[in-house]
mmCIF file of C-alpha atoms in Angstrom:
data_model
loop_
_atom_site.group_PDB
_atom_site.id
_atom_site.type_symbol
_atom_site.label_atom_id
_atom_site.label_comp_id
_atom_site.label_asym_id
_atom_site.label_seq_id
_atom_site.Cartn_x
_atom_site.Cartn_y
_atom_site.Cartn_z
ATOM 1 C CA UNK X 1 -21.119 -16.504 -3.921
ATOM 2 C CA UNK X 2 -20.295 -12.792 -3.818
ATOM 3 C CA UNK X 3 -22.107 -12.467 -0.471
ATOM 4 C CA UNK X 4 -20.070 -15.294 0.990
ATOM 5 C CA UNK X 5 -16.866 -13.578 -0.080
ATOM 6 C CA UNK X 6 -17.928 -10.337 1.557
ATOM 7 C CA UNK X 7 -18.905 -12.083 4.788
ATOM 8 C CA UNK X 8 -15.722 -14.052 5.143
ATOM 9 C CA UNK X 9 -12.946 -12.204 3.325
ATOM 10 C CA UNK X 10 -13.418 -8.771 1.866
ATOM 11 C CA UNK X 11 -14.670 -6.786 4.831
ATOM 12 C CA UNK X 12 -13.747 -3.148 4.937
ATOM 13 C CA UNK X 13 -11.961 -2.374 8.179
ATOM 14 C CA UNK X 14 -13.233 0.885 9.660
ATOM 15 C CA UNK X 15 -11.576 0.690 13.090
ATOM 16 C CA UNK X 16 -8.023 1.655 13.932
ATOM 17 C CA UNK X 17 -6.852 -1.722 15.266
ATOM 18 C CA UNK X 18 -7.099 -5.259 13.925
ATOM 19 C CA UNK X 19 -6.234 -8.210 16.142
ATOM 20 C CA UNK X 20 -4.579 -10.780 13.948
ATOM 21 C CA UNK X 21 -5.494 -14.267 15.098
ATOM 22 C CA UNK X 22 -5.231 -17.794 13.728
ATOM 23 C CA UNK X 23 -1.529 -17.798 12.895
ATOM 24 C CA UNK X 24 0.978 -20.068 14.528
ATOM 25 C CA UNK X 25 1.742 -17.228 16.940
ATOM 26 C CA UNK X 26 -0.904 -14.720 18.086
ATOM 27 C CA UNK X 27 -0.002 -11.395 16.481
ATOM 28 C CA UNK X 28 -1.519 -7.983 17.188
ATOM 29 C CA UNK X 29 -1.410 -5.629 14.210
ATOM 30 C CA UNK X 30 -2.384 -1.984 14.512
ATOM 31 C CA UNK X 31 -3.758 -0.493 11.339
ATOM 32 C CA UNK X 32 -3.951 3.317 11.680
ATOM 33 C CA UNK X 33 -7.161 4.667 10.234
ATOM 34 C CA UNK X 34 -5.593 7.638 8.483
ATOM 35 C CA UNK X 35 -1.942 6.719 8.048
ATOM 36 C CA UNK X 36 -0.668 5.105 4.869
ATOM 37 C CA UNK X 37 0.374 1.484 4.845
ATOM 38 C CA UNK X 38 3.584 2.012 2.919
ATOM 39 C CA UNK X 39 6.362 1.179 5.363
ATOM 40 C CA UNK X 40 9.393 1.896 3.222
ATOM 41 C CA UNK X 41 12.544 1.719 5.347
ATOM 42 C CA UNK X 42 14.438 4.715 6.663
ATOM 43 C CA UNK X 43 17.714 4.871 8.497
ATOM 44 C CA UNK X 44 17.778 5.908 12.118
ATOM 45 C CA UNK X 45 18.157 9.624 12.677
ATOM 46 C CA UNK X 46 16.804 10.819 9.344
ATOM 47 C CA UNK X 47 13.554 12.054 10.851
ATOM 48 C CA UNK X 48 15.277 14.057 13.607
ATOM 49 C CA UNK X 49 15.997 17.135 11.449
ATOM 50 C CA UNK X 50 12.302 17.320 10.598
ATOM 51 C CA UNK X 51 11.361 17.313 14.265
ATOM 52 C CA UNK X 52 13.993 19.915 15.011
ATOM 53 C CA UNK X 53 12.746 21.983 12.083
ATOM 54 C CA UNK X 54 9.185 21.798 13.392
ATOM 55 C CA UNK X 55 10.311 22.946 16.837
ATOM 56 C CA UNK X 56 12.304 25.781 15.258
ATOM 57 C CA UNK X 57 9.316 26.831 13.187
ATOM 58 C CA UNK X 58 7.129 26.912 16.304
ATOM 59 C CA UNK X 59 9.709 29.034 18.105
ATOM 60 C CA UNK X 60 9.977 31.393 15.149
ATOM 61 C CA UNK X 61 6.194 31.743 15.034
ATOM 62 C CA UNK X 62 6.113 32.631 18.737
ATOM 63 C CA UNK X 63 8.856 35.211 18.243
ATOM 64 C CA UNK X 64 6.975 36.634 15.279
ATOM 65 C CA UNK X 65 3.807 37.051 17.318
ATOM 66 C CA UNK X 66 5.744 38.803 20.072
ATOM 67 C CA UNK X 67 7.348 41.164 17.530
ATOM 68 C CA UNK X 68 3.993 41.912 15.954
ATOM 69 C CA UNK X 69 2.551 42.757 19.366
ATOM 70 C CA UNK X 70 5.344 45.247 19.986
ATOM 71 C CA UNK X 71 4.897 46.937 16.622
ATOM 72 C CA UNK X 72 8.245 45.782 15.213
ATOM 73 C CA UNK X 73 8.524 44.324 11.715
ATOM 74 C CA UNK X 74 8.731 40.522 11.605
ATOM 75 C CA UNK X 75 11.886 39.364 9.806
ATOM 76 C CA UNK X 76 11.414 36.821 6.999
ATOM 77 C CA UNK X 77 11.896 33.182 7.923
ATOM 78 C CA UNK X 78 15.101 31.431 6.941
ATOM 79 C CA UNK X 79 15.231 27.736 6.009
ATOM 80 C CA UNK X 80 18.662 26.226 6.367
ATOM 81 C CA UNK X 81 19.714 23.629 3.828
ATOM 82 C CA UNK X 82 20.461 20.154 5.157
ATOM 83 C CA UNK X 83 24.183 19.498 5.522
ATOM 84 C CA UNK X 84 25.744 17.681 2.595
ATOM 85 C CA UNK X 85 26.123 13.947 3.163
ATOM 86 C CA UNK X 86 29.607 12.649 2.569
ATOM 87 C CA UNK X 87 30.404 9.510 0.640
ATOM 88 C CA UNK X 88 31.974 7.853 3.681
ATOM 89 C CA UNK X 89 30.604 7.885 7.210
ATOM 90 C CA UNK X 90 32.703 7.842 10.346
ATOM 91 C CA UNK X 91 32.698 5.553 13.363
ATOM 92 C CA UNK X 92 29.177 4.375 14.180
ATOM 93 C CA UNK X 93 27.474 6.965 11.973
ATOM 94 C CA UNK X 94 24.553 5.548 9.948
ATOM 95 C CA UNK X 95 25.522 4.314 6.502
ATOM 96 C CA UNK X 96 25.462 7.011 3.845
ATOM 97 C CA UNK X 97 23.536 6.553 0.596
ATOM 98 C CA UNK X 98 26.839 6.011 -1.183
ATOM 99 C CA UNK X 99 27.871 3.332 1.310
ATOM 100 C CA UNK X 100 24.509 1.579 0.999
ATOM 101 C CA UNK X 101 24.771 1.349 -2.773
ATOM 102 C CA UNK X 102 28.434 0.423 -2.744
ATOM 103 C CA UNK X 103 28.014 -2.305 -0.123
ATOM 104 C CA UNK X 104 25.187 -3.997 -2.046
ATOM 105 C CA UNK X 105 27.143 -3.835 -5.297
ATOM 106 C CA UNK X 106 30.226 -5.389 -3.687
ATOM 107 C CA UNK X 107 28.203 -8.089 -1.903
ATOM 108 C CA UNK X 108 26.401 -9.216 -5.069
ATOM 109 C CA UNK X 109 29.185 -11.169 -6.699
ATOM 110 C CA UNK X 110 28.837 -12.621 -10.187
ATOM 111 C CA UNK X 111 28.672 -16.135 -8.757
ATOM 112 C CA UNK X 112 25.887 -15.251 -6.314
ATOM 113 C CA UNK X 113 23.956 -13.460 -9.039
ATOM 114 C CA UNK X 114 24.143 -16.414 -11.428
ATOM 115 C CA UNK X 115 23.249 -19.078 -8.873
ATOM 116 C CA UNK X 116 20.276 -17.435 -7.147
ATOM 117 C CA UNK X 117 16.705 -16.314 -7.812
ATOM 118 C CA UNK X 118 14.627 -13.298 -6.794
ATOM 119 C CA UNK X 119 11.002 -13.167 -5.627
ATOM 120 C CA UNK X 120 9.687 -12.711 -9.173
ATOM 121 C CA UNK X 121 11.799 -15.528 -10.607
ATOM 122 C CA UNK X 122 14.513 -13.382 -12.162
ATOM 123 C CA UNK X 123 18.200 -14.214 -11.880
ATOM 124 C CA UNK X 124 19.898 -12.852 -8.771
ATOM 125 C CA UNK X 125 18.864 -12.948 -5.087
ATOM 126 C CA UNK X 126 16.192 -10.728 -3.588
ATOM 127 C CA UNK X 127 17.785 -7.746 -1.755
ATOM 128 C CA UNK X 128 16.428 -7.331 1.773
ATOM 129 C CA UNK X 129 18.583 -4.693 3.434
ATOM 130 C CA UNK X 130 21.952 -3.185 4.290
ATOM 131 C CA UNK X 131 22.918 -2.448 7.904
ATOM 132 C CA UNK X 132 25.981 -1.164 9.676
ATOM 133 C CA UNK X 133 27.825 -4.209 11.054
ATOM 134 C CA UNK X 134 28.638 -4.512 14.739
ATOM 135 C CA UNK X 135 32.338 -4.049 15.574
ATOM 136 C CA UNK X 136 34.464 -6.914 16.823
ATOM 137 C CA UNK X 137 35.048 -7.089 20.578
ATOM 138 C CA UNK X 138 38.577 -5.685 20.302
ATOM 139 C CA UNK X 139 37.404 -2.840 18.022
ATOM 140 C CA UNK X 140 34.832 -1.261 20.346
ATOM 141 C CA UNK X 141 35.712 2.380 21.017
ATOM 142 C CA UNK X 142 38.563 2.472 18.526
ATOM 143 C CA UNK X 143 38.394 5.562 16.279
ATOM 144 C CA UNK X 144 40.181 3.651 13.507
ATOM 145 C CA UNK X 145 37.948 0.569 13.678
ATOM 146 C CA UNK X 146 37.033 -0.822 10.245
ATOM 147 C CA UNK X 147 33.639 0.273 8.973
ATOM 148 C CA UNK X 148 31.632 -2.692 7.697
ATOM 149 C CA UNK X 149 28.136 -3.341 6.331
ATOM 150 C CA UNK X 150 25.968 -6.469 6.557
ATOM 151 C CA UNK X 151 24.103 -7.014 3.284
ATOM 152 C CA UNK X 152 21.216 -9.507 3.325
ATOM 153 C CA UNK X 153 19.596 -11.289 0.387
ATOM 154 C CA UNK X 154 16.956 -13.992 0.108
ATOM 155 C CA UNK X 155 17.570 -16.688 -2.472
ATOM 156 C CA UNK X 156 14.220 -18.061 -3.642
ATOM 157 C CA UNK X 157 15.946 -20.827 -5.564
ATOM 158 C CA UNK X 158 16.473 -22.812 -2.352
ATOM 159 C CA UNK X 159 14.936 -20.588 0.369
ATOM 160 C CA UNK X 160 18.230 -19.408 1.813
ATOM 161 C CA UNK X 161 18.983 -16.214 3.705
ATOM 162 C CA UNK X 162 22.394 -14.978 2.587
ATOM 163 C CA UNK X 163 24.324 -12.421 4.650
ATOM 164 C CA UNK X 164 27.553 -10.947 3.311
ATOM 165 C CA UNK X 165 29.737 -8.604 5.353
ATOM 166 C CA UNK X 166 31.537 -5.942 3.344
ATOM 167 C CA UNK X 167 34.566 -3.986 4.575
ATOM 168 C CA UNK X 168 33.791 -0.504 3.286
ATOM 169 C CA UNK X 169 37.421 0.553 3.606
ATOM 170 C CA UNK X 170 38.922 -2.208 1.477
ATOM 171 C CA UNK X 171 35.854 -2.832 -0.699
ATOM 172 C CA UNK X 172 36.008 -6.588 -0.071
ATOM 173 C CA UNK X 173 33.615 -9.219 1.265
ATOM 174 C CA UNK X 174 35.075 -10.422 4.563
ATOM 175 C CA UNK X 175 32.399 -12.926 5.619
ATOM 176 C CA UNK X 176 29.477 -14.853 4.115
ATOM 177 C CA UNK X 177 26.767 -16.695 6.024
ATOM 178 C CA UNK X 178 23.765 -18.750 4.885
ATOM 179 C CA UNK X 179 20.737 -19.778 6.925
ATOM 180 C CA UNK X 180 17.575 -21.789 6.329
ATOM 181 C CA UNK X 181 14.304 -21.248 8.163
ATOM 182 C CA UNK X 182 15.192 -17.655 9.025
ATOM 183 C CA UNK X 183 12.588 -15.126 7.918
ATOM 184 C CA UNK X 184 13.521 -11.442 8.325
ATOM 185 C CA UNK X 185 10.974 -8.668 7.639
ATOM 186 C CA UNK X 186 9.593 -8.428 4.128
ATOM 187 C CA UNK X 187 10.907 -6.008 1.544
ATOM 188 C CA UNK X 188 8.601 -3.709 -0.411
ATOM 189 C CA UNK X 189 9.182 -5.764 -3.566
ATOM 190 C CA UNK X 190 8.106 -8.965 -1.790
ATOM 191 C CA UNK X 191 4.875 -7.399 -0.530
ATOM 192 C CA UNK X 192 4.116 -6.139 -4.023
ATOM 193 C CA UNK X 193 4.759 -9.596 -5.499
ATOM 194 C CA UNK X 194 2.507 -11.184 -2.869
ATOM 195 C CA UNK X 195 -0.275 -8.727 -3.739
ATOM 196 C CA UNK X 196 0.145 -9.500 -7.431
ATOM 197 C CA UNK X 197 -0.209 -13.231 -6.768
ATOM 198 C CA UNK X 198 -3.301 -12.607 -4.636
ATOM 199 C CA UNK X 199 -4.948 -10.380 -7.251
ATOM 200 C CA UNK X 200 -4.372 -13.041 -9.920
ATOM 201 C CA UNK X 201 -5.678 -15.907 -7.748
ATOM 202 C CA UNK X 202 -9.378 -16.868 -7.458
ATOM 203 C CA UNK X 203 -9.077 -16.378 -3.694
ATOM 204 C CA UNK X 204 -8.393 -12.699 -4.338
ATOM 205 C CA UNK X 205 -11.925 -12.137 -5.646
ATOM 206 C CA UNK X 206 -13.100 -10.654 -2.340
ATOM 207 C CA UNK X 207 -10.245 -8.137 -2.305
ATOM 208 C CA UNK X 208 -11.034 -7.111 -5.863
ATOM 209 C CA UNK X 209 -14.762 -6.837 -5.137
ATOM 210 C CA UNK X 210 -14.172 -4.602 -2.136
ATOM 211 C CA UNK X 211 -11.759 -2.414 -4.083
ATOM 212 C CA UNK X 212 -14.430 -2.032 -6.755
ATOM 213 C CA UNK X 213 -17.010 -1.095 -4.111
ATOM 214 C CA UNK X 214 -14.688 1.502 -2.587
ATOM 215 C CA UNK X 215 -13.404 3.130 -5.774
ATOM 216 C CA UNK X 216 -15.688 2.123 -8.629
ATOM 217 C CA UNK X 217 -12.609 0.826 -10.453
ATOM 218 C CA UNK X 218 -11.173 -2.630 -11.109
ATOM 219 C CA UNK X 219 -8.164 -3.758 -9.064
ATOM 220 C CA UNK X 220 -5.547 -5.021 -11.505
ATOM 221 C CA UNK X 221 -2.180 -4.072 -9.984
ATOM 222 C CA UNK X 222 -0.465 -3.923 -6.569
ATOM 223 C CA UNK X 223 0.367 -0.282 -7.378
ATOM 224 C CA UNK X 224 -3.269 0.563 -6.648
ATOM 225 C CA UNK X 225 -2.874 -0.462 -3.007
ATOM 226 C CA UNK X 226 -0.868 0.562 0.012
ATOM 227 C CA UNK X 227 0.603 -2.580 1.497
ATOM 228 C CA UNK X 228 1.652 -3.757 4.921
ATOM 229 C CA UNK X 229 2.505 -7.372 5.576
ATOM 230 C CA UNK X 230 4.007 -9.877 7.966
ATOM 231 C CA UNK X 231 5.835 -13.167 7.632
ATOM 232 C CA UNK X 232 3.594 -16.164 8.326
ATOM 233 C CA UNK X 233 4.991 -19.301 9.983
ATOM 234 C CA UNK X 234 3.258 -22.661 10.047
ATOM 235 C CA UNK X 235 2.336 -24.602 13.172
ATOM 236 C CA UNK X 236 1.052 -28.201 13.308
ATOM 237 C CA UNK X 237 -2.657 -28.294 12.526
ATOM 238 C CA UNK X 238 -3.031 -24.507 12.345
ATOM 239 C CA UNK X 239 -3.333 -24.205 8.587
ATOM 240 C CA UNK X 240 -4.129 -26.200 5.443
ATOM 241 C CA UNK X 241 -1.481 -28.604 4.186
ATOM 242 C CA UNK X 242 -0.632 -26.195 1.360
ATOM 243 C CA UNK X 243 0.938 -23.879 3.953
ATOM 244 C CA UNK X 244 2.721 -26.476 6.096
ATOM 245 C CA UNK X 245 6.107 -25.365 4.762
ATOM 246 C CA UNK X 246 5.668 -21.723 5.726
ATOM 247 C CA UNK X 247 8.710 -20.795 7.772
ATOM 248 C CA UNK X 248 10.955 -22.838 5.542
ATOM 249 C CA UNK X 249 9.190 -21.184 2.616
ATOM 250 C CA UNK X 250 8.755 -17.407 2.574
ATOM 251 C CA UNK X 251 5.061 -16.808 3.313
ATOM 252 C CA UNK X 252 3.174 -13.529 3.649
ATOM 253 C CA UNK X 253 0.023 -12.292 5.319
ATOM 254 C CA UNK X 254 -1.002 -9.011 3.707
ATOM 255 C CA UNK X 255 -2.865 -6.045 5.173
ATOM 256 C CA UNK X 256 -3.913 -4.062 2.074
ATOM 257 C CA UNK X 257 -5.350 -0.558 2.088
ATOM 258 C CA UNK X 258 -7.157 1.270 -0.680
ATOM 259 C CA UNK X 259 -5.101 4.379 -1.454
ATOM 260 C CA UNK X 260 -6.821 7.291 0.302
ATOM 261 C CA UNK X 261 -9.454 4.809 1.405
ATOM 262 C CA UNK X 262 -10.233 2.034 3.900
ATOM 263 C CA UNK X 263 -8.280 -1.019 4.908
ATOM 264 C CA UNK X 264 -9.474 -4.334 3.482
ATOM 265 C CA UNK X 265 -9.563 -7.395 5.706
ATOM 266 C CA UNK X 266 -7.550 -10.139 3.980
ATOM 267 C CA UNK X 267 -6.231 -11.855 7.105
ATOM 268 C CA UNK X 268 -7.568 -15.284 6.122
ATOM 269 C CA UNK X 269 -5.302 -15.451 3.084
ATOM 270 C CA UNK X 270 -1.624 -16.431 3.087
ATOM 271 C CA UNK X 271 0.627 -16.149 0.049
ATOM 272 C CA UNK X 272 3.505 -18.618 -0.215
ATOM 273 C CA UNK X 273 6.049 -16.653 -2.239
ATOM 274 C CA UNK X 274 8.365 -19.641 -2.585
ATOM 275 C CA UNK X 275 5.674 -21.921 -4.046
ATOM 276 C CA UNK X 276 3.767 -18.969 -5.589
ATOM 277 C CA UNK X 277 0.465 -20.199 -4.175
ATOM 278 C CA UNK X 278 -2.378 -18.666 -2.148
ATOM 279 C CA UNK X 279 -4.308 -20.518 0.565
ATOM 280 C CA UNK X 280 -7.062 -19.683 3.051
ATOM 281 C CA UNK X 281 -6.672 -20.311 6.775
ATOM 282 C CA UNK X 282 -9.299 -20.452 9.510
ATOM 283 C CA UNK X 283 -9.355 -17.591 11.974
#
């Protein structure tokens, strides 16, 4: 039985690219051989100072070499501190950390908290993200245009995507929208929950066996893995009946990686987070 698992599920992936087939839509997924799989979100522009710093360091090194060649002393390097981030951004600036936290707190009203459910079954919706809202047509280019944030949650109680728009100036919710059958990218918490369900399910035996082979240790927690994942949508006849509701339900295909080790091929398994079930699909 163990050999069957290794042939059909728990294959270590040594290459740098995996073509993901057998889903309702053909998906190509690139799995870098050395990069980590943790894709925690960052706001646009945050990596630019690092790039600029690297370029500055290279320039300083070149200047230092030139000074050394001429016999002059090389001055010590100076690292400038990042500018302090204000509590309130301006115009179309990315949301500050303070604005992100404040927008989510305002959007999560007491009524929404009491009537919804998160991915692990706790009270309150599952937070997905906070983004700077687009301005209204008559606000484009106005320096005094209101600054708003779109806060998205997923309510696992009835599989609803909830979007609440917060006016950061007034601190009030100015719009609320709900949608069914809409599946935005997965949050880190959802991927961790999916991995936990897979580890606990008999169909996760191949993943656990391969982790044991790679590390000599038992796989008992999602914290032992680096996780990438994608939403899975059902198509007629493309999956077992247990996954026919994927798309209405929130379903996940995981691409796990042993920390500081190889990727593990688990593409045949889909975790339905809404029903909290795992099923195998044909490739």
